[in-house]
C-alpha positions as MATLAB code, in Angstrom:
seq = 'MSELFAHIGPDTDVPAGDIGVGSREIGFLYGEWKRITAKCQGVLTGKGVGWGGSNIRPEATGYGVVYITQMAMKDEFNTNYENKRVAISGSGNVAQFTAEKVFELGGNVISFSDSGGSIIEPNGFSANNYEKFLEIKKHGKRCKDYARESKTCKFYEHERPWKHIGDNIDIAFPSATQNEIDGEDATSLIKSGVKYVAEGANMPSTHDAMSLFQKHCDIYIPAKAANAGGVAVSGLEMAQNSQRVIWSRQEVDKKLYDIMEGIYDQIKTTAIDLDRPNDYVLGANAAGYKKVADAMFDQGQPLKSWGSFGIAELQDNEV';
ca = [
     297.769   20.470 -149.494;
     301.332   18.762 -148.580;
     299.082   16.858 -145.890;
     295.753   16.787 -147.683;
     297.018   15.267 -150.897;
     296.972   11.802 -149.414;
     293.368   11.820 -148.504;
     291.751   13.104 -151.575;
     291.418   11.636 -155.200;
     288.861   11.348 -157.798;
     287.654    7.907 -156.639;
     288.122    9.089 -152.905;
     287.195   12.207 -151.836;
     286.831   15.370 -154.029;
     286.724   18.756 -152.121;
     285.104   21.978 -153.728;
     285.214   25.508 -153.023;
     282.932   27.495 -150.446;
     282.909   30.822 -148.705;
     286.334   32.397 -149.307;
     287.574   29.562 -151.732;
     286.924   30.582 -155.231;
     288.545   29.249 -158.369;
     291.788   31.151 -157.609;
     292.218   29.164 -154.434;
     291.052   25.977 -156.215;
     293.777   26.739 -158.738;
     296.463   27.091 -156.150;
     295.252   23.976 -154.424;
     295.078   22.062 -157.515;
     298.546   23.055 -158.858;
     300.048   22.060 -155.670;
     298.373   18.629 -155.836;
     299.650   18.028 -159.402;
     303.113   19.005 -158.272;
     303.004   16.585 -155.567;
     301.314   13.813 -157.496;
     302.492   14.124 -161.079;
     298.901   13.570 -161.958;
     296.095   15.196 -163.872;
     292.854   14.234 -162.490;
     289.566   15.611 -161.400;
     290.315   15.851 -157.834;
     288.907   19.107 -156.946;
     285.731   20.902 -158.433;
     285.443   24.606 -159.123;
     288.335   24.490 -161.527;
     288.767   27.238 -164.275;
     287.197   26.181 -167.264;
     290.480   26.476 -168.994;
     292.306   23.671 -166.771;
     289.459   21.129 -165.996;
     286.482   22.994 -164.833;
     282.908   23.102 -165.931;
     280.778   25.794 -167.585;
     277.976   27.136 -165.414;
     279.770   26.019 -162.150;
     280.197   29.389 -160.527;
     276.371   30.003 -161.556;
     275.182   26.619 -160.570;
     273.846   27.267 -156.988;
     272.160   30.577 -157.843;
     270.608   29.286 -160.950;
     269.491   25.945 -159.219;
     267.575   27.760 -156.399;
     265.828   30.113 -158.901;
     264.872   26.948 -161.145;
     263.511   24.808 -158.193;
     261.386   27.680 -156.942;
     260.177   28.405 -160.348;
     259.034   24.951 -160.691;
     257.119   25.259 -157.336;
     255.574   28.317 -158.106;
     254.489   27.160 -161.448;
     253.126   23.745 -160.292;
     251.491   24.795 -156.891;
     250.111   28.290 -157.860;
     250.274   28.641 -161.668;
     252.650   31.941 -161.251;
     256.147   32.851 -162.275;
     259.058   35.497 -161.462;
     257.257   38.309 -163.777;
     257.132   41.432 -161.558;
     257.704   39.742 -158.388;
     259.937   41.469 -155.695;
     262.828   39.521 -154.716;
     264.850   40.019 -151.533;
     268.518   38.430 -151.521;
     270.956   38.365 -149.034;
     274.801   37.747 -149.514;
     276.698   39.212 -152.413;
     278.990   36.169 -153.301;
     278.590   33.896 -156.328;
     275.224   32.331 -155.029;
     273.692   35.737 -154.526;
     274.952   37.348 -157.848;
     274.000   34.400 -159.999;
     270.446   34.119 -158.368;
     269.876   37.690 -159.084;
     271.166   37.149 -162.592;
     268.559   34.760 -163.258;
     265.684   36.380 -161.461;
     266.232   39.385 -163.678;
     266.330   37.173 -166.708;
     263.171   35.651 -165.872;
     261.445   39.140 -165.207;
     261.772   39.569 -161.416;
     262.603   42.610 -159.353;
     265.726   42.197 -157.004;
     265.924   44.741 -154.265;
     268.714   43.758 -151.841;
     272.056   42.515 -151.183;
     274.421   42.187 -148.204;
     277.810   41.453 -146.811;
     279.406   41.176 -143.173;
     279.468   45.085 -143.248;
     275.865   45.645 -143.911;
     273.099   45.494 -146.379;
     271.970   47.576 -149.540;
     268.390   47.891 -150.361;
     267.017   49.702 -153.560;
     263.416   50.268 -152.488;
     262.200   50.291 -156.107;
     264.505   47.511 -157.218;
     267.852   47.516 -158.895;
     268.136   48.895 -162.461;
     269.998   47.186 -165.017;
     272.683   49.875 -164.758;
     272.644   49.751 -160.962;
     273.090   45.908 -161.017;
     276.076   46.354 -163.533;
     277.507   48.843 -161.178;
     277.389   46.569 -158.094;
     278.702   43.695 -160.100;
     281.745   45.949 -161.021;
     282.168   47.242 -157.504;
     282.272   43.533 -156.184;
     284.416   42.534 -159.021;
     287.287   44.798 -157.595;
     286.915   43.316 -154.088;
     284.754   46.167 -152.629;
     282.024   45.994 -150.224;
     278.221   46.676 -150.313;
     278.984   50.292 -148.539;
     281.027   51.139 -151.637;
     277.777   50.773 -153.756;
     275.737   52.652 -151.335;
     278.150   55.711 -151.746;
     277.576   55.696 -155.588;
     273.947   55.274 -155.656;
     271.518   57.973 -154.743;
     268.456   55.823 -154.249;
     270.224   53.152 -152.166;
     269.580   52.591 -148.496;
     272.357   51.143 -146.420;
     272.018   49.506 -143.058;
     275.411   49.041 -141.401;
     276.116   45.657 -139.988;
     272.517   44.730 -140.413;
     270.835   41.861 -142.375;
     268.288   43.081 -145.110;
     265.431   41.075 -143.837;
     263.980   43.589 -141.355;
     264.500   46.639 -143.854;
     263.311   45.383 -146.924;
     259.699   47.013 -146.773;
     256.507   45.839 -147.820;
     255.051   43.816 -150.967;
     257.898   41.431 -150.740;
     257.176   38.098 -152.990;
     260.289   36.049 -152.654;
     263.158   35.646 -150.259;
     266.221   33.981 -151.216;
     268.687   33.968 -148.271;
     272.150   33.227 -149.641;
     274.758   34.454 -147.334;
     275.566   32.078 -144.236;
     274.302   29.607 -141.971;
     271.581   30.662 -139.240;
     271.349   34.241 -140.874;
     267.561   34.129 -140.417;
     266.248   33.957 -136.867;
     262.550   34.017 -135.501;
     262.424   37.902 -135.686;
     263.862   38.124 -139.165;
     261.424   35.440 -140.267;
     258.496   37.534 -138.717;
     259.546   40.799 -140.475;
     259.639   38.749 -143.833;
     256.288   37.293 -143.346;
     255.052   40.794 -142.448;
     256.528   42.188 -145.858;
     254.370   39.781 -147.677;
     256.843   37.024 -148.497;
     255.229   34.109 -149.863;
     257.867   31.812 -151.258;
     261.232   31.164 -149.588;
     264.279   29.118 -150.944;
     267.301   28.878 -149.227;
     270.474   29.547 -151.266;
     272.982   29.487 -148.502;
     273.476   26.164 -146.311;
     270.804   25.986 -143.330;
     270.528   29.983 -143.040;
     267.327   29.504 -141.213;
     267.154   28.907 -137.421;
     264.497   26.201 -136.311;
     262.210   29.145 -135.216;
     262.450   30.569 -138.750;
     261.858   27.392 -140.224;
     258.856   26.765 -138.335;
     257.351   30.210 -139.170;
     258.092   29.911 -142.916;
     256.506   26.513 -143.026;
     253.350   27.781 -141.161;
     253.096   31.211 -143.101;
     254.794   30.929 -146.518;
     252.984   29.160 -149.589;
     256.220   27.499 -150.393;
     259.524   27.151 -148.270;
     262.237   24.832 -149.610;
     265.093   24.112 -147.527;
     268.735   24.361 -148.451;
     269.367   20.569 -149.018;
     266.883   20.587 -151.874;
     267.126   24.367 -152.873;
     270.942   24.736 -153.293;
     271.855   21.546 -154.643;
     272.728   22.986 -157.889;
     276.279   23.511 -156.771;
     276.976   20.148 -155.893;
     275.248   18.684 -159.022;
     277.421   20.692 -161.412;
     280.383   19.653 -159.155;
     279.243   15.930 -160.204;
     278.910   17.085 -163.832;
     282.366   18.364 -163.762;
     283.726   15.047 -162.358;
     281.696   13.473 -165.258;
     283.420   15.741 -167.732;
     287.134   15.079 -166.187;
     286.491   11.341 -166.337;
     285.415   11.378 -170.050;
     288.029   14.075 -170.888;
     285.471   16.249 -172.492;
     284.040   19.935 -171.917;
     280.271   20.461 -172.324;
     278.863   23.907 -173.469;
     277.248   26.310 -171.245;
     273.880   25.253 -172.799;
     274.497   21.620 -172.263;
     275.381   21.904 -168.763;
     272.599   24.500 -167.967;
     270.194   22.048 -169.376;
     271.582   19.145 -167.240;
     271.077   21.466 -164.126;
     267.600   22.278 -165.029;
     266.717   18.642 -165.284;
     268.528   17.755 -162.057;
     266.512   20.433 -160.274;
     263.464   19.234 -161.767;
     264.043   15.853 -160.547;
     264.875   16.988 -157.008;
     261.556   19.058 -156.976;
     259.670   15.737 -158.038;
     261.330   13.705 -155.536;
     260.643   16.108 -152.584;
     257.230   16.795 -153.549;
     256.178   13.074 -154.199;
     257.806   11.989 -151.108;
     255.935   14.568 -149.011;
     252.611   13.503 -150.824;
     253.616    9.687 -149.973;
     253.885   10.667 -146.260;
     250.519   12.539 -146.061;
     252.354   15.922 -145.953;
     251.555   17.488 -149.224;
     253.613   20.864 -149.645;
     255.989   20.001 -146.680;
     259.286   20.262 -148.688;
     261.197   19.961 -145.509;
     259.947   16.632 -144.509;
     260.045   15.681 -148.332;
     263.800   16.673 -148.691;
     264.810   15.037 -145.255;
     262.962   11.843 -145.983;
     263.863   11.465 -149.810;
     267.623   11.925 -148.787;
     267.349    9.633 -145.974;
     265.590    6.815 -147.829;
     268.295    7.158 -150.770;
     271.055    6.588 -148.328;
     269.178    4.149 -146.248;
     268.266    2.061 -149.554;
     271.725    2.030 -150.713;
     273.380    0.755 -147.628;
     270.886   -1.958 -147.221;
     271.312   -3.122 -150.854;
     275.008   -3.184 -149.867;
     274.508   -5.088 -146.637;
     275.173   -2.262 -144.371;
     272.048   -1.640 -142.022;
     272.262    0.145 -138.861;
     270.317   -0.663 -135.883;
     269.635    2.738 -134.928;
     267.709    3.257 -137.904;
     264.821    1.892 -136.162;
     264.321    4.723 -134.006;
     263.765    7.307 -136.661;
     260.517    8.738 -137.288;
     258.467   11.500 -139.162;
     259.328   13.950 -136.417;
     263.095   13.367 -136.723;
     262.806   13.996 -140.493;
     261.195   17.203 -139.946;
     264.350   18.397 -138.496;
     266.288   20.364 -141.020;
     269.659   19.385 -139.601;
     268.983   15.642 -140.185;
];
């Protein structure tokens, strides 16, 4: 922070947490920034609620991915989470709060993972098992520690869950890390019966996996749309800091839901406008590209290279 402080600010650049950087680390960074600058501003997001943070910020990415998937399932297939079997990877904030919201909406979570391996509860995590898992993670322990305490759990050391989740899986939320699902993993998921995939992690699917999901799944929502809830609530945290207010959990959760609904409507209508209904990869890429392009043109900043972009480039999840 002794070097970074000169390059960040509420109207310059606002860093946020990620893997390995939670509210504790943000707190240390924010405290040092305040010591150096003698200011109290919303220069970092993911702060503790007691010192400038927002309610629902830790939950936001997980809740958001569940919300947008719920919207797509309801809109396209008139279904919901009730009794759906859900596979989740990862075991950090995104995975935990994805699971929390899935349980709340009637779904059945069967897996988590970390760098040491994957845990599978073939019949799903019971409420007691899930609480036990959260307690273990709260104390900095690993998935293998949960496996030692559960008589029904299967542990796969140094393995991702996708090839081990069994049959009759309805929904997959990859929520661990980039490129965690390759073509073989995607094929295993499809054989398991997965119909709906939404990405909680940033770009967790390789190009091969993406192509398979788009071809074989009823719904595939890429990360740039599905996991936008975290960034959205970071924006809400900045808004609260600027206004010197704190919104309740209910207020923030409602705003998060509305934001995810707006994102879903945008990627859906954009895909339809481009004659590719239900292609949420194209919809997300094109909608995001158009928003930036329109703003730059309106501000007199066109780029000559934009003329070479077309549908093929916008179907690339890395655009």
